[in-house]
């Protein structure tokens, strides 16, 4: 998935330099963290006199914020990059930069055209972008792919680029220390570091003042958030952090992503249960239902302990929904392992899931030690079976909602009809309902009258 940043030139308030203001176009690939990183990048660039444009043909500088998690994500970004490199032929002044997770590995991937990329910046060098662009103006390629053990961009106020002004994202940590054997993230984003909680609280308070109604706290593994106050020696963990964030405004919903099954504690589950405005939804990637495969993946939990955590979440937080990520066809996966994934899906009763075929990533432990030996057509078939099963589970889960009433936070117009709005329930299900006099940002009580596997259909009961 790629997104162009939505913008409003006033928002970018470029510095009055007396010189021509350079126009910046940013395109983002990949996850929510990348989306939030692009907002940090725009903030840095704005403070250095750039204005944002929604049209790449208008831009003086194009930055592509890339994702390396699977081969097809990289291919998509590389195709787009080749298009921008062609543009440079027509407009020689144009500078093209590749930033984010693909930056470090880019030179090898672009053996022939690599030198035509003007700026290469890894996820920890966004503060240096203005100076890298200046360096590239001198005609040479400007590169900074160093990873940091400290950078969290805590003091930078991201320029909000969401369309609706209702929901926003706040990164609370960066990097990952888990080294799941298939995953490139610890190599592309570096070691895990938590952000100063006071800067998180300030950012959330500002969002509440601006009228935002929902904030999602982001990290690769939020459950291992930890910060020690130097002056007092006091420590705050994720349960402590989210509980403070939830107390900023009762009108603001709080979500978080992603949780690691090995670290999700009862303490956190009880904290969620205690706060009405912390959403009743946990994204808990399982990856596989086979303990043998989970060990090869270096996930740090078994099938049994994963299911125990799902049961604990449902018991401690009544009505909690659980979603997941699943990888089909990991190294040495047998039909029996695959079958275990399917039975685990049934047992856990996932409400929704993101499902992928295993994609070998260079430099990971799996790439070094485990042959990618499940044939392509077998991976495809297993993935299709997983998707089909999840569609059935999602439909069954949605069917149970008929007749119930949920408080939905309206986010915007539904894609299908201008007379309908869409929003989400606390347990993260999308509901579509007739507009009435509800506006995006309002909470509305919605009676569920129908469903598809992806959406609840409802009508307004009354306005809260
Ligand atoms: N191949 C396929 N899927 C992957 N993911 C991470 N690395 C890979 C890979 N090499 C998936 C995992 C993770 C999600 C963000 O992406 O399911 O939870
Ligand atoms: Fe990758 Fe595992 Fe870290 Fe998630 S927890 S980012 S899958 S290494």
XYZ file of C-alpha atoms and ligand atoms in Angstrom:
490
model
C 0.000 0.000 0.000
C 1.307 3.486 -0.719
C -0.128 6.802 0.331
C 0.509 10.376 -0.644
C 0.429 12.773 2.229
C -2.752 14.791 2.293
C -1.905 18.392 2.748
C -2.949 21.944 3.120
C -0.256 24.454 2.241
C -1.193 26.619 5.233
C -0.409 23.686 7.470
C 3.136 23.710 6.232
C 3.782 27.347 7.187
C 7.106 27.470 5.371
C 9.742 29.780 6.777
C 9.927 33.178 5.131
C 13.309 32.843 3.519
C 12.924 35.403 0.757
C 14.065 32.631 -1.585
C 11.919 30.405 -3.768
C 10.229 27.915 -1.489
C 11.157 24.401 -2.512
C 8.259 22.008 -2.955
C 8.361 18.603 -1.320
C 6.361 15.507 -2.310
C 6.332 12.552 0.091
C 4.985 9.109 -0.745
C 4.668 6.541 2.033
C 4.747 2.752 1.724
C 4.062 0.193 4.432
C 2.895 0.309 8.013
C 1.369 2.908 10.340
C 4.790 3.611 11.847
C 6.032 4.667 8.435
C 2.967 6.899 8.104
C 3.847 8.565 11.390
C 7.535 8.816 10.364
C 6.477 10.706 7.235
C 4.695 13.211 9.484
C 7.985 13.685 11.365
C 9.829 14.120 8.061
C 7.362 16.805 6.932
C 7.812 18.592 10.246
C 11.624 18.634 9.849
C 11.354 19.806 6.243
C 8.757 22.470 7.010
C 11.002 23.921 9.691
C 13.640 24.198 6.992
C 11.486 26.185 4.573
C 9.930 23.491 2.395
C 6.261 23.474 1.406
C 4.392 20.266 0.749
C 2.831 19.533 -2.632
C 0.327 16.792 -3.479
C 1.600 16.655 -7.055
C 4.949 14.947 -7.739
C 5.149 16.720 -11.106
C 5.327 19.981 -9.213
C 7.939 18.895 -6.718
C 11.562 20.000 -6.382
C 12.247 17.120 -3.981
C 10.527 13.723 -3.943
C 11.002 11.506 -0.906
C 9.803 7.909 -0.903
C 9.380 6.488 2.584
C 9.848 2.784 1.910
C 9.022 -0.601 3.445
C 11.183 -3.737 3.267
C 9.050 -6.248 5.162
C 8.252 -8.457 2.160
C 9.694 -8.729 -1.318
C 6.530 -7.478 -3.027
C 6.520 -4.296 -0.874
C 10.066 -3.617 -2.069
C 9.209 -4.345 -5.697
C 6.345 -1.881 -5.618
C 8.576 0.853 -4.219
C 11.348 0.065 -6.715
C 8.915 0.363 -9.662
C 7.753 3.710 -8.393
C 11.365 4.784 -7.892
C 12.213 3.923 -11.500
C 9.298 6.144 -12.552
C 10.675 9.077 -10.529
C 14.187 8.469 -11.899
C 12.707 8.764 -15.424
C 11.116 12.066 -14.333
C 14.602 13.349 -13.505
C 15.517 13.017 -17.184
C 12.757 15.497 -18.020
C 13.513 17.786 -15.062
C 17.215 17.626 -14.245
C 16.838 19.842 -11.132
C 14.542 17.328 -9.465
C 16.016 15.523 -6.444
C 14.769 12.027 -5.599
C 15.358 10.454 -2.195
C 14.738 6.992 -0.788
C 14.196 7.042 2.948
C 13.097 4.489 5.552
C 13.462 0.738 5.700
C 14.797 0.114 2.183
C 17.520 2.744 2.454
C 20.293 0.517 3.814
C 19.912 -2.240 1.235
C 19.219 0.044 -1.698
C 22.591 0.157 -3.395
C 22.675 -3.604 -3.967
C 19.105 -3.586 -5.243
C 19.760 -0.821 -7.752
C 23.120 -1.946 -9.077
C 22.597 -0.102 -12.361
C 20.472 2.908 -11.434
C 21.513 3.340 -7.801
C 23.684 6.366 -8.476
C 20.662 8.268 -9.794
C 19.058 8.341 -6.373
C 20.128 11.688 -4.876
C 19.393 11.079 -1.202
C 19.447 7.830 0.799
C 18.400 8.196 4.446
C 17.625 5.476 6.984
C 14.855 5.722 9.610
C 17.142 7.354 12.192
C 18.526 10.160 10.011
C 15.436 12.256 9.273
C 16.817 15.246 11.189
C 19.669 15.322 8.682
C 17.411 15.398 5.600
C 17.761 19.166 4.947
C 21.563 18.919 5.040
C 21.519 15.755 2.916
C 19.409 17.587 0.324
C 21.896 20.455 0.373
C 24.750 17.988 -0.114
C 22.896 16.401 -3.045
C 22.503 19.873 -4.576
C 26.265 19.875 -4.922
C 25.900 16.981 -7.362
C 26.887 13.978 -5.288
C 24.749 11.278 -3.759
C 24.050 12.053 -0.082
C 23.781 9.024 2.184
C 23.102 8.497 5.892
C 21.964 5.033 6.872
C 23.386 4.955 10.394
C 21.070 3.507 13.012
C 20.897 5.080 16.436
C 20.403 3.635 19.915
C 18.755 6.834 21.169
C 16.814 8.615 18.419
C 13.055 8.724 19.102
C 12.230 12.139 17.549
C 10.630 12.891 20.924
C 10.868 16.680 20.553
C 9.482 16.844 16.995
C 5.782 17.621 16.575
C 4.627 15.575 13.597
C 2.672 17.564 11.000
C -0.676 15.720 11.037
C -1.534 14.435 7.595
C -4.631 12.395 8.334
C -7.646 13.334 6.294
C -10.320 13.283 8.956
C -8.938 15.181 11.969
C -10.492 12.430 14.124
C -7.859 9.729 14.600
C -4.099 10.067 14.839
C -0.982 8.069 15.621
C 1.757 8.609 18.188
C 4.976 6.549 18.110
C 6.053 5.576 21.630
C 9.126 3.582 20.710
C 11.311 2.651 17.753
C 13.151 -0.454 16.573
C 12.847 -4.030 17.776
C 15.003 -6.448 19.781
C 13.048 -9.617 19.115
C 14.814 -10.927 16.046
C 12.016 -13.151 14.826
C 13.940 -15.277 12.343
C 11.907 -14.166 9.276
C 11.853 -10.452 10.051
C 14.013 -7.698 8.620
C 12.783 -4.971 11.020
C 15.551 -5.221 13.666
C 18.048 -4.748 10.788
C 16.235 -1.891 9.069
C 14.994 0.026 12.137
C 17.640 -0.924 14.684
C 17.506 -1.666 18.403
C 14.455 -1.024 20.506
C 14.261 2.280 22.378
C 11.370 3.847 24.267
C 10.396 7.483 23.984
C 10.320 9.863 26.940
C 6.790 9.496 28.384
C 6.460 13.246 29.065
C 6.836 13.969 25.343
C 4.169 11.310 24.634
C 1.753 12.911 27.137
C 2.394 16.388 25.695
C 1.710 15.167 22.171
C -1.511 13.425 23.211
C -2.671 16.513 25.164
C -2.082 18.632 22.077
C -4.080 16.210 19.926
C -6.960 16.338 22.424
C -6.863 20.174 22.342
C -6.969 20.054 18.538
C -10.159 17.991 18.724
C -8.819 14.550 17.882
C -11.026 11.781 19.291
C -8.743 8.785 18.919
C -5.043 8.137 19.344
C -3.178 4.942 18.478
C 0.084 4.350 20.343
C 2.562 2.739 17.972
C 5.590 0.499 18.381
C 6.871 -2.808 16.997
C 6.308 -4.341 20.424
C 4.519 -1.866 22.682
C 4.377 -4.308 25.599
C 8.098 -3.940 26.140
C 7.858 -0.135 26.507
C 9.978 0.895 29.504
C 11.339 4.245 30.680
C 13.410 5.013 33.751
C 13.252 8.577 35.066
C 16.882 9.479 35.748
C 16.153 11.995 38.486
C 13.902 9.721 40.561
C 14.892 6.240 39.384
C 11.163 5.518 38.896
C 10.168 3.219 36.027
C 7.098 3.335 33.824
C 5.967 0.377 31.709
C 3.351 0.196 28.945
C 0.467 -0.351 31.373
C 1.550 2.799 33.258
C 1.962 4.772 30.041
C -1.389 3.839 28.502
C -3.213 4.460 31.738
C -1.815 8.052 31.857
C -2.614 8.562 28.159
C -6.190 7.373 28.762
C -6.628 9.943 31.516
C -5.808 12.873 29.171
C -9.426 13.059 27.943
C -12.370 10.762 28.540
C -13.617 11.793 25.067
C -10.515 10.411 23.421
C -10.266 6.754 22.565
C -6.917 5.045 22.960
C -5.694 2.169 20.790
C -2.286 0.521 20.529
C -0.359 -1.673 18.141
C 1.471 -4.057 18.055
C 1.455 -6.406 21.044
C 3.805 -9.360 21.259
C 2.138 -12.499 22.673
C 5.156 -13.287 24.868
C 4.970 -9.901 26.619
C 1.247 -9.179 27.047
C 0.781 -9.202 30.804
C -2.339 -9.589 32.943
C -1.409 -6.190 34.399
C -1.911 -4.625 30.969
C -5.165 -6.540 30.408
C -6.545 -5.302 33.761
C -5.448 -1.742 32.894
C -7.414 -1.918 29.623
C -10.452 -3.315 31.449
C -10.331 -0.461 33.988
C -10.457 2.337 31.391
C -13.600 2.760 29.329
C -11.764 4.790 26.705
C -9.043 2.172 26.050
C -10.451 0.198 23.144
C -11.574 -3.400 23.527
C -9.299 -4.749 20.839
C -5.900 -6.418 20.857
C -3.827 -7.059 17.774
C -1.818 -10.138 18.727
C 0.174 -11.557 15.809
C 0.397 -15.346 16.103
C 2.241 -16.066 12.810
C 1.713 -19.856 13.059
C -0.332 -22.377 15.038
C 2.479 -24.939 15.172
C 4.819 -24.808 18.176
C 7.589 -26.341 16.060
C 7.302 -23.513 13.499
C 6.988 -20.881 16.265
C 10.306 -22.135 17.672
C 11.941 -21.892 14.247
C 10.536 -18.373 13.981
C 12.085 -17.507 17.375
C 8.753 -16.171 18.623
C 9.240 -17.081 22.292
C 5.831 -18.717 22.899
C 4.032 -21.978 22.117
C 0.620 -22.640 20.592
C -0.663 -23.429 24.088
C 0.683 -20.278 25.729
C -0.639 -18.128 22.860
C -4.150 -19.538 23.300
C -3.839 -19.041 27.056
C -3.135 -15.296 26.451
C -6.136 -14.997 24.094
C -8.363 -16.621 26.721
C -6.965 -14.316 29.425
C -7.705 -11.251 27.242
C -11.296 -12.380 26.624
C -11.857 -13.193 30.291
C -10.333 -10.030 31.755
C -11.764 -7.679 29.093
C -15.329 -8.788 28.335
C -16.206 -8.221 24.667
C -12.544 -7.839 23.660
C -11.866 -8.621 19.995
C -8.608 -10.191 18.898
C -6.948 -9.811 15.510
C -3.736 -11.354 14.253
C -1.036 -11.698 11.589
C -0.362 -15.076 9.971
C 2.472 -16.223 7.729
C 1.758 -19.147 5.360
C 4.526 -21.400 4.109
C 7.398 -20.596 6.465
C 10.543 -22.730 6.061
C 9.872 -26.488 6.470
C 6.139 -25.956 7.152
C 4.306 -29.284 6.603
C 0.614 -29.896 5.900
C 0.303 -30.820 9.561
C 1.828 -27.486 10.694
C -0.516 -25.677 8.306
C -3.462 -27.623 9.710
C -2.415 -26.528 13.226
C -2.549 -22.888 12.076
C -6.097 -23.435 10.818
C -7.269 -25.132 14.024
C -5.660 -22.407 16.138
C -7.542 -19.798 14.114
C -10.806 -21.576 14.939
C -9.909 -21.934 18.618
C -8.868 -18.301 18.981
C -11.897 -17.159 16.924
C -10.028 -14.214 15.390
C -12.221 -11.264 14.469
C -9.928 -10.307 11.627
C -6.428 -11.044 10.349
C -3.624 -9.878 8.084
C -2.352 -12.880 6.153
C 0.852 -13.224 4.149
C 2.971 -15.716 2.235
C 6.434 -16.151 3.711
C 8.943 -13.987 1.882
C 12.630 -14.600 2.542
C 14.417 -11.401 3.560
C 18.153 -10.969 3.078
C 20.265 -10.984 6.228
C 17.623 -12.518 8.516
C 18.366 -15.627 10.575
C 15.911 -17.616 8.444
C 17.627 -16.521 5.218
C 20.984 -17.611 6.668
C 19.963 -20.868 8.338
C 16.657 -22.187 6.992
C 15.926 -23.090 3.369
C 12.841 -21.370 1.875
C 11.615 -24.813 0.859
C 7.817 -24.581 0.616
C 6.969 -24.426 -3.101
C 5.329 -21.221 -4.369
C 2.069 -22.935 -5.386
C 1.837 -24.660 -1.988
C 2.308 -21.308 -0.195
C -0.424 -19.798 -2.376
C -2.842 -22.641 -1.699
C -2.228 -22.544 2.061
C -2.627 -18.770 2.133
C -5.923 -19.050 0.225
C -7.192 -21.651 2.692
C -6.245 -19.370 5.583
C -7.981 -16.375 3.955
C -11.119 -18.418 3.255
C -11.263 -19.637 6.839
C -10.736 -16.115 8.204
C -13.561 -14.801 5.998
C -15.850 -17.393 7.560
C -14.640 -16.583 11.109
C -15.079 -12.826 10.489
C -18.616 -13.409 9.178
C -19.478 -15.589 12.179
C -18.068 -12.976 14.533
C -20.065 -10.207 12.780
C -23.260 -12.274 12.732
C -23.155 -12.363 16.549
C -23.287 -8.550 16.578
C -26.772 -8.351 15.026
C -29.246 -6.672 17.352
C -26.511 -5.272 19.659
C -25.876 -1.546 20.124
C -22.356 -0.116 19.961
C -20.917 3.354 20.434
C -19.248 4.156 17.124
C -16.789 6.989 16.566
C -17.756 8.470 13.172
C -14.683 8.936 10.963
C -16.003 10.032 7.569
C -18.261 9.389 4.594
C -18.700 5.782 3.591
C -17.061 4.922 0.258
C -20.269 3.437 -1.100
C -22.778 6.188 -0.356
C -22.473 9.937 0.351
C -25.516 9.628 2.634
C -23.758 7.167 4.920
C -20.938 7.512 7.435
C -18.440 4.929 8.571
C -16.766 4.598 11.937
C -15.406 1.992 14.293
C -16.649 0.360 17.451
C -14.416 0.137 20.492
C -13.639 -3.446 19.442
C -12.381 -2.140 16.105
C -15.147 -3.264 13.790
C -16.065 -0.942 10.951
C -19.743 0.056 10.983
C -21.625 1.881 8.224
C -24.818 3.783 9.010
C -27.065 6.553 7.600
C -25.633 10.003 8.335
C -28.608 11.586 10.182
C -27.170 14.617 11.931
C -23.934 12.902 12.954
C -20.601 14.461 11.899
C -17.125 12.901 11.735
C -15.696 13.095 15.266
C -19.081 12.456 16.947
C -19.869 9.345 18.941
C -23.145 7.681 17.952
C -25.008 4.704 19.363
C -25.558 2.331 16.468
C -27.881 -0.678 16.456
C -26.407 -3.413 14.269
C -28.947 -4.586 11.695
C -26.783 -6.499 9.198
C -23.206 -7.438 8.293
C -20.703 -8.622 5.700
C -17.422 -10.386 6.549
C -15.686 -6.969 6.674
C -18.363 -4.505 7.845
C -21.254 -4.078 10.252
C -24.343 -2.309 8.958
C -26.455 -0.302 11.391
C -28.774 2.552 12.205
C -28.491 5.376 14.717
C -30.180 4.782 18.065
C -29.503 8.105 19.691
C -26.732 10.642 19.869
C -24.424 10.663 22.886
N 7.410 -12.731 5.162
C 6.068 -12.657 5.291
N 5.460 -11.921 6.247
C 6.245 -11.234 7.095
N 5.948 -10.442 8.129
C 7.100 -9.969 8.666
N 8.149 -10.462 7.984
C 7.641 -11.261 7.013
C 8.227 -12.056 6.001
N 9.554 -12.140 5.859
C 4.578 -10.200 8.584
C 4.361 -10.705 10.015
C 4.313 -9.446 10.816
C 3.694 -8.475 9.818
C 3.894 -7.041 10.147
O 4.331 -8.809 8.608
O 3.127 -11.395 10.048
O 3.546 -9.563 11.990
Fe 9.686 -8.251 13.295
Fe 9.290 -9.926 15.359
Fe 10.145 -7.406 15.846
Fe 7.620 -7.829 14.969
S 8.491 -8.542 16.934
S 9.081 -6.284 14.187
S 7.878 -9.599 13.599
S 11.290 -8.993 14.747
